[in-house]
Tab-separated table of C-alpha atoms in Angstrom:
chain	number	residue	atom	x	y	z
A	851	MET	CA	75.763	85.811	145.133
A	852	ARG	CA	72.725	83.257	145.556
A	853	HIS	CA	69.810	83.615	148.491
A	854	ARG	CA	67.784	80.741	149.619
A	855	THR	CA	64.335	80.738	149.142
A	856	VAL	CA	61.138	79.386	150.979
A	857	LEU	CA	61.555	75.886	148.966
A	858	GLU	CA	64.925	75.452	150.882
A	859	VAL	CA	63.939	76.201	154.610
A	860	MET	CA	59.854	75.311	154.481
A	861	THR	CA	58.646	72.163	156.040
A	862	HIS	CA	56.966	69.640	153.738
A	863	ARG	CA	55.115	67.576	155.460
A	864	VAL	CA	52.547	69.955	156.778
A	865	VAL	CA	49.948	69.327	159.706
A	866	THR	CA	46.258	70.198	158.101
A	867	VAL	CA	43.090	69.734	159.051
A	868	SER	CA	39.560	69.746	157.363
A	869	PRO	CA	36.772	72.136	157.585
A	870	SER	CA	34.934	69.707	159.514
A	871	THR	CA	37.664	68.940	162.361
A	872	PRO	CA	36.158	69.875	165.696
A	873	PHE	CA	37.742	72.660	168.166
A	874	LYS	CA	39.090	70.038	170.568
A	875	GLU	CA	41.032	67.871	167.698
A	876	ILE	CA	42.643	71.187	166.480
A	877	ALA	CA	43.595	72.216	169.920
A	878	ARG	CA	45.153	68.845	170.640
A	879	LEU	CA	47.203	68.819	167.101
A	880	LEU	CA	48.449	72.372	167.782
A	881	VAL	CA	49.932	70.868	171.493
A	882	GLU	CA	51.066	67.608	170.302
A	883	HIS	CA	53.158	68.824	167.066
A	884	GLY	CA	54.491	72.303	169.067
A	885	ILE	CA	53.006	74.445	166.412
A	886	SER	CA	50.969	77.464	166.286
A	887	ALA	CA	48.777	77.016	163.492
A	888	VAL	CA	47.255	74.675	161.175
A	889	PRO	CA	45.866	75.120	157.475
A	890	VAL	CA	42.611	74.368	156.538
A	891	VAL	CA	42.227	72.445	153.192
A	892	ASP	CA	39.772	70.702	151.074
A	893	GLU	CA	39.836	67.060	149.368
A	894	ASP	CA	42.328	68.709	146.634
A	895	LEU	CA	44.834	70.202	149.267
A	896	ARG	CA	43.513	73.690	148.238
A	897	VAL	CA	44.090	75.985	151.173
A	898	LEU	CA	40.615	77.376	152.610
A	899	GLY	CA	41.830	79.021	155.425
A	900	VAL	CA	44.098	78.958	158.711
A	901	VAL	CA	43.160	77.891	162.368
A	902	SER	CA	45.770	79.489	164.820
A	903	GLU	CA	46.317	79.534	168.432
A	904	ALA	CA	44.792	83.001	168.506
A	905	ASP	CA	41.543	82.037	166.621
A	906	LEU	CA	41.162	79.394	169.551
A	907	LEU	CA	41.492	81.682	172.156
A	908	ARG	CA	39.358	84.214	170.805
A	909	ASP	CA	36.847	82.027	170.629
A	910	THR	CA	37.068	80.864	174.693
A	911	SER	CA	38.011	84.760	175.718
A	912	GLU	CA	34.133	85.368	174.655
A	913	LEU	CA	33.140	83.290	177.745
A	914	PRO	CA	32.137	85.692	180.820
A	915	SER	CA	33.977	85.034	184.034
A	916	LEU	CA	33.120	82.966	186.672
A	917	GLU	CA	31.256	86.112	188.245
A	918	GLY	CA	29.160	86.077	185.281
A	919	ARG	CA	30.706	89.302	184.015
A	920	TRP	CA	31.789	90.168	180.703
A	921	ALA	CA	35.866	91.227	180.273
A	922	GLY	CA	36.318	93.907	178.080
A	923	VAL	CA	34.358	93.912	174.668
A	924	ARG	CA	32.153	91.623	173.804
A	925	LEU	CA	33.487	89.656	170.838
A	926	LEU	CA	30.682	87.843	168.435
A	927	SER	CA	31.961	84.732	166.573
A	928	ARG	CA	30.935	85.639	163.228
A	929	GLU	CA	27.700	86.741	164.722
A	930	ARG	CA	26.539	83.470	165.638
A	931	GLY	CA	26.292	83.566	169.223
A	932	VAL	CA	28.652	83.255	172.421
A	933	PRO	CA	30.770	81.033	171.642
A	934	GLY	CA	29.480	79.655	168.384
A	935	ALA	CA	32.765	78.201	166.799
A	936	GLU	CA	32.912	74.337	166.717
A	937	THR	CA	34.827	73.258	163.924
A	938	ALA	CA	37.712	74.809	161.638
A	939	ALA	CA	35.571	76.299	159.048
A	940	GLU	CA	33.973	78.205	161.503
A	941	LEU	CA	37.359	79.108	163.273
A	942	MET	CA	39.720	79.768	160.500
A	943	THR	CA	40.676	82.933	159.182
A	944	SER	CA	39.999	83.097	155.452
A	945	PRO	CA	41.601	83.809	153.221
A	946	ALA	CA	44.752	82.611	154.171
A	947	VAL	CA	47.865	84.432	153.766
A	948	SER	CA	50.300	82.418	151.730
A	949	ALA	CA	53.688	82.194	150.214
A	950	ARG	CA	55.350	80.741	147.180
A	951	PRO	CA	58.284	77.921	147.157
A	952	GLY	CA	60.046	80.848	144.731
A	953	TRP	CA	60.176	83.899	147.464
A	954	ASN	CA	63.199	84.773	149.181
A	955	LEU	CA	63.468	84.770	152.984
A	956	VAL	CA	63.613	88.800	153.124
A	957	GLU	CA	60.318	88.721	151.418
A	958	THR	CA	58.675	86.167	153.255
A	959	ALA	CA	59.644	87.622	156.340
A	960	ARG	CA	58.058	91.124	155.765
A	961	THR	CA	54.986	89.595	154.802
A	962	MET	CA	55.015	87.408	157.714
A	963	HIS	CA	55.531	91.162	159.857
A	964	ARG	CA	53.116	93.271	157.763
A	965	GLU	CA	50.316	90.673	158.235
A	966	GLY	CA	51.401	89.756	162.099
A	967	VAL	CA	51.377	85.935	161.671
A	968	LYS	CA	53.670	83.559	162.850
A	969	ARG	CA	53.590	81.014	159.757
A	970	LEU	CA	52.544	80.798	156.047
A	971	PRO	CA	51.372	77.992	154.160
A	972	VAL	CA	53.141	77.593	151.204
A	973	LEU	CA	51.060	77.067	147.715
A	974	ASP	CA	52.701	75.872	144.613
A	975	ASP	CA	51.680	76.595	141.040
A	976	THR	CA	48.028	75.341	141.149
A	977	GLY	CA	47.300	76.673	144.127
A	978	ARG	CA	47.625	73.599	146.545
A	979	LEU	CA	49.335	73.204	149.525
A	980	ALA	CA	53.157	72.609	149.298
A	981	GLY	CA	54.422	73.212	152.543
A	982	ILE	CA	54.683	75.485	155.857
A	983	ILE	CA	57.277	78.309	156.558
A	984	SER	CA	57.430	79.377	159.965
A	985	ARG	CA	59.563	82.197	161.751
A	986	THR	CA	62.161	79.559	163.140
A	987	ASP	CA	62.419	78.401	159.361
A	988	LEU	CA	63.551	82.221	158.526
A	989	LEU	CA	66.433	81.630	161.095
A	990	ARG	CA	67.990	78.458	159.180
A	991	PRO	CA	70.309	80.852	157.100
A	992	PHE	CA	71.840	82.129	160.616
A	993	LEU	CA	73.239	78.588	161.285
A	994	ARG	CA	75.554	78.828	158.467
A	995	GLY	CA	79.345	78.525	159.678
A	996	ASP	CA	81.634	81.293	159.200
A	997	ALA	CA	83.781	79.930	156.730
A	998	ALA	CA	80.882	79.759	154.320
A	999	ILE	CA	79.560	83.217	154.596
A	1000	ARG	CA	83.060	84.458	154.039
A	1001	ASP	CA	83.959	82.497	151.381
A	1002	GLU	CA	80.655	83.713	149.689
A	1003	ILE	CA	81.734	87.128	150.651
A	1004	GLU	CA	85.201	86.998	148.838
A	1005	HIS	CA	84.267	85.094	145.619
A	1006	ASP	CA	80.686	85.926	144.954
A	1007	VAL	CA	80.450	89.315	146.067
A	1008	LEU	CA	84.049	91.027	146.126
A	1009	ALA	CA	85.509	89.274	142.953
A	1010	GLY	CA	82.399	88.042	141.164
A	1011	THR	CA	79.803	90.928	141.496
A	1012	LEU	CA	82.239	93.943	142.361
A	1013	ARG	CA	84.983	92.419	140.495
A	1014	LEU	CA	87.775	93.515	142.887
A	1015	ALA	CA	91.228	92.479	142.198
A	1016	PRO	CA	92.419	89.872	145.258
A	1017	GLY	CA	93.820	91.305	148.039
A	1018	THR	CA	91.651	94.829	147.760
A	1019	LEU	CA	89.477	93.701	150.443
A	1020	ARG	CA	89.607	91.191	153.168
A	1021	ALA	CA	86.681	89.763	154.862
A	1022	THR	CA	86.660	88.205	158.479
A	1023	VAL	CA	84.023	86.515	159.879
A	1024	ASP	CA	83.377	85.622	163.587
A	1025	ASP	CA	79.854	84.031	164.760
A	1026	GLY	CA	78.361	86.073	161.945
A	1027	VAL	CA	79.582	89.392	162.338
A	1028	VAL	CA	81.655	90.445	159.568
A	1029	THR	CA	84.235	92.587	159.057
A	1030	LEU	CA	85.468	94.524	155.873
A	1031	THR	CA	89.105	96.117	155.757
A	1032	GLY	CA	90.938	97.137	152.476
A	1033	HIS	CA	91.346	100.326	150.095
A	1034	VAL	CA	89.099	101.346	147.372
A	1035	ASP	CA	89.723	104.039	144.838
A	1036	GLU	CA	86.798	106.006	145.336
A	1037	ARG	CA	84.555	106.518	149.055
A	1038	GLY	CA	81.208	106.235	147.221
A	1039	ASP	CA	81.913	102.668	146.684
A	1040	ILE	CA	81.870	101.595	150.388
A	1041	PRO	CA	78.241	101.888	150.851
A	1042	VAL	CA	77.561	99.782	147.800
A	1043	ILE	CA	80.036	96.947	149.267
A	1044	ALA	CA	78.801	96.893	152.906
A	1045	ARG	CA	75.052	96.698	151.226
A	1046	LEU	CA	75.769	93.420	148.931
A	1047	CYS	CA	77.864	91.880	151.612
A	1048	ARG	CA	75.542	92.393	154.437
A	1049	SER	CA	72.805	90.665	151.833
A	1050	VAL	CA	74.466	87.423	152.002
A	1051	ASP	CA	72.806	84.690	153.819
A	1052	GLY	CA	73.623	84.327	157.419
A	1053	VAL	CA	75.311	87.716	157.964
A	1054	VAL	CA	74.175	89.090	161.526
A	1055	ALA	CA	75.942	92.319	161.286
A	1056	LEU	CA	78.702	94.109	159.245
A	1057	HIS	CA	81.595	96.642	160.380
A	1058	GLU	CA	83.694	98.192	157.865
A	1059	SER	CA	86.864	100.028	158.107
A	1060	ILE	CA	87.829	100.723	154.451
A	1061	ASP	CA	90.043	103.474	153.430
A	1062	TYR	CA	89.657	105.164	150.023
A	1063	GLY	CA	91.935	107.438	147.546
A	1064	TYR	CA	89.256	109.775	146.644
A	1065	ASP	CA	86.379	111.198	148.569
A	1066	ASN	CA	83.669	111.450	145.343
A	1067	LEU	CA	80.741	112.197	148.017
A	1068	ALA	CA	82.095	115.485	149.157
A	1069	PRO	CA	80.595	118.378	147.366
A	1070	ASP	CA	82.803	120.451	144.874
A	1071	VAL	CA	85.768	118.439	144.904
A	1072	GLU	CA	87.689	118.308	141.621
A	1073	GLN	CA	87.911	114.801	140.220
A	1074	PRO	CA	91.749	113.199	140.483
A	1075	ARG	CA	93.563	113.438	137.370
A	1076	ARG	CA	95.153	110.250	135.571
A	1077	THR	CA	98.238	110.159	134.528
A	1078	PRO	CA	98.265	110.243	130.556
A	1079	ALA	CA	99.799	106.965	128.885
A	1080	ALA	CA	102.945	107.987	127.006
A	1081	GLY	CA	102.591	109.231	123.407
A	1082	SER	CA	98.759	109.753	123.844
A	1083	ARG	CA	97.382	113.281	122.839
A	1084	ASP	CA	96.733	114.012	126.305
A	1085	ASP	CA	100.762	113.372	127.037
A	1086	VAL	CA	101.254	116.689	125.112
A	1087	PRO	CA	102.282	119.699	126.863
A	1088	ALA	CA	99.727	122.448	126.868
A	1089	ASP	CA	102.244	125.126	125.731
A	1090	ARG	CA	103.351	122.926	122.939
A	1091	PRO	CA	101.671	123.041	119.516
A	1092	THR	CA	99.937	119.918	118.289
A	1093	ALA	CA	100.716	118.349	114.876
A	1094	GLU	CA	97.408	119.913	113.511
A	1095	ALA	CA	98.666	123.358	114.598
A	1096	GLU	CA	102.199	123.148	112.883
A	1097	THR	CA	101.079	122.376	109.797
A	1098	PRO	CA	100.264	125.977	107.891
A	1099	VAL	CA	97.077	125.934	106.208
A	1100	HIS	CA	97.324	127.419	102.515
A	1101	GLY	CA	94.815	129.368	100.800
A	1102	ARG	CA	93.761	128.978	97.258
A	1103	ASN	CA	95.901	131.879	96.310
A	1104	GLY	CA	98.917	131.154	98.634
């Protein structure tokens, strides 16, 4: 089972600005390209920070109303006056929260949520800008077809990772919603199976209706007894002496 990485879904051609790019040029780029933020880079494509829509709006929100009153808390632009930010260097949030090409999409989504951002610049091994990934990019795996999702579950998860015999479980997929049916030996296997199948890229939700032969999650339940192979030591009845017991033990003087 393989998960998509940032490298596979990120935008490689990135709209960037320099530290000296003026406010209006940044606003024009955001509107023209339909994006919410731009990385600020130096001549070596090293990311110095990010200017977002919020950074631009925060600066204009510091202006007084037409009546001359301040709305809410008076925010100073880096203590330089109101408003004082004219260039990307003055507007940007720095240091920028970034991602790496090898990150999986779950890790990337968690970082965006934790940091409260909509997109992340992606840095290569040298620390230079390699691309950018947005929330929209994270949705791309959900465009996978149902057949591709089902094949990965059946071949990679059920047969490959879990090594279940063919026909043990059956997976159906409808608009990304997976339904698992079948029978397993132990109840405790079901949560593991469901978790692995749910983690397949493109799965929206998962439902299972899996029967089991033995409830190994219930307390104080005796393990099921195996039927011993014919001829084994376990096949000897309890009231029948073993070969060792049938052989008399003679002492030295016997």
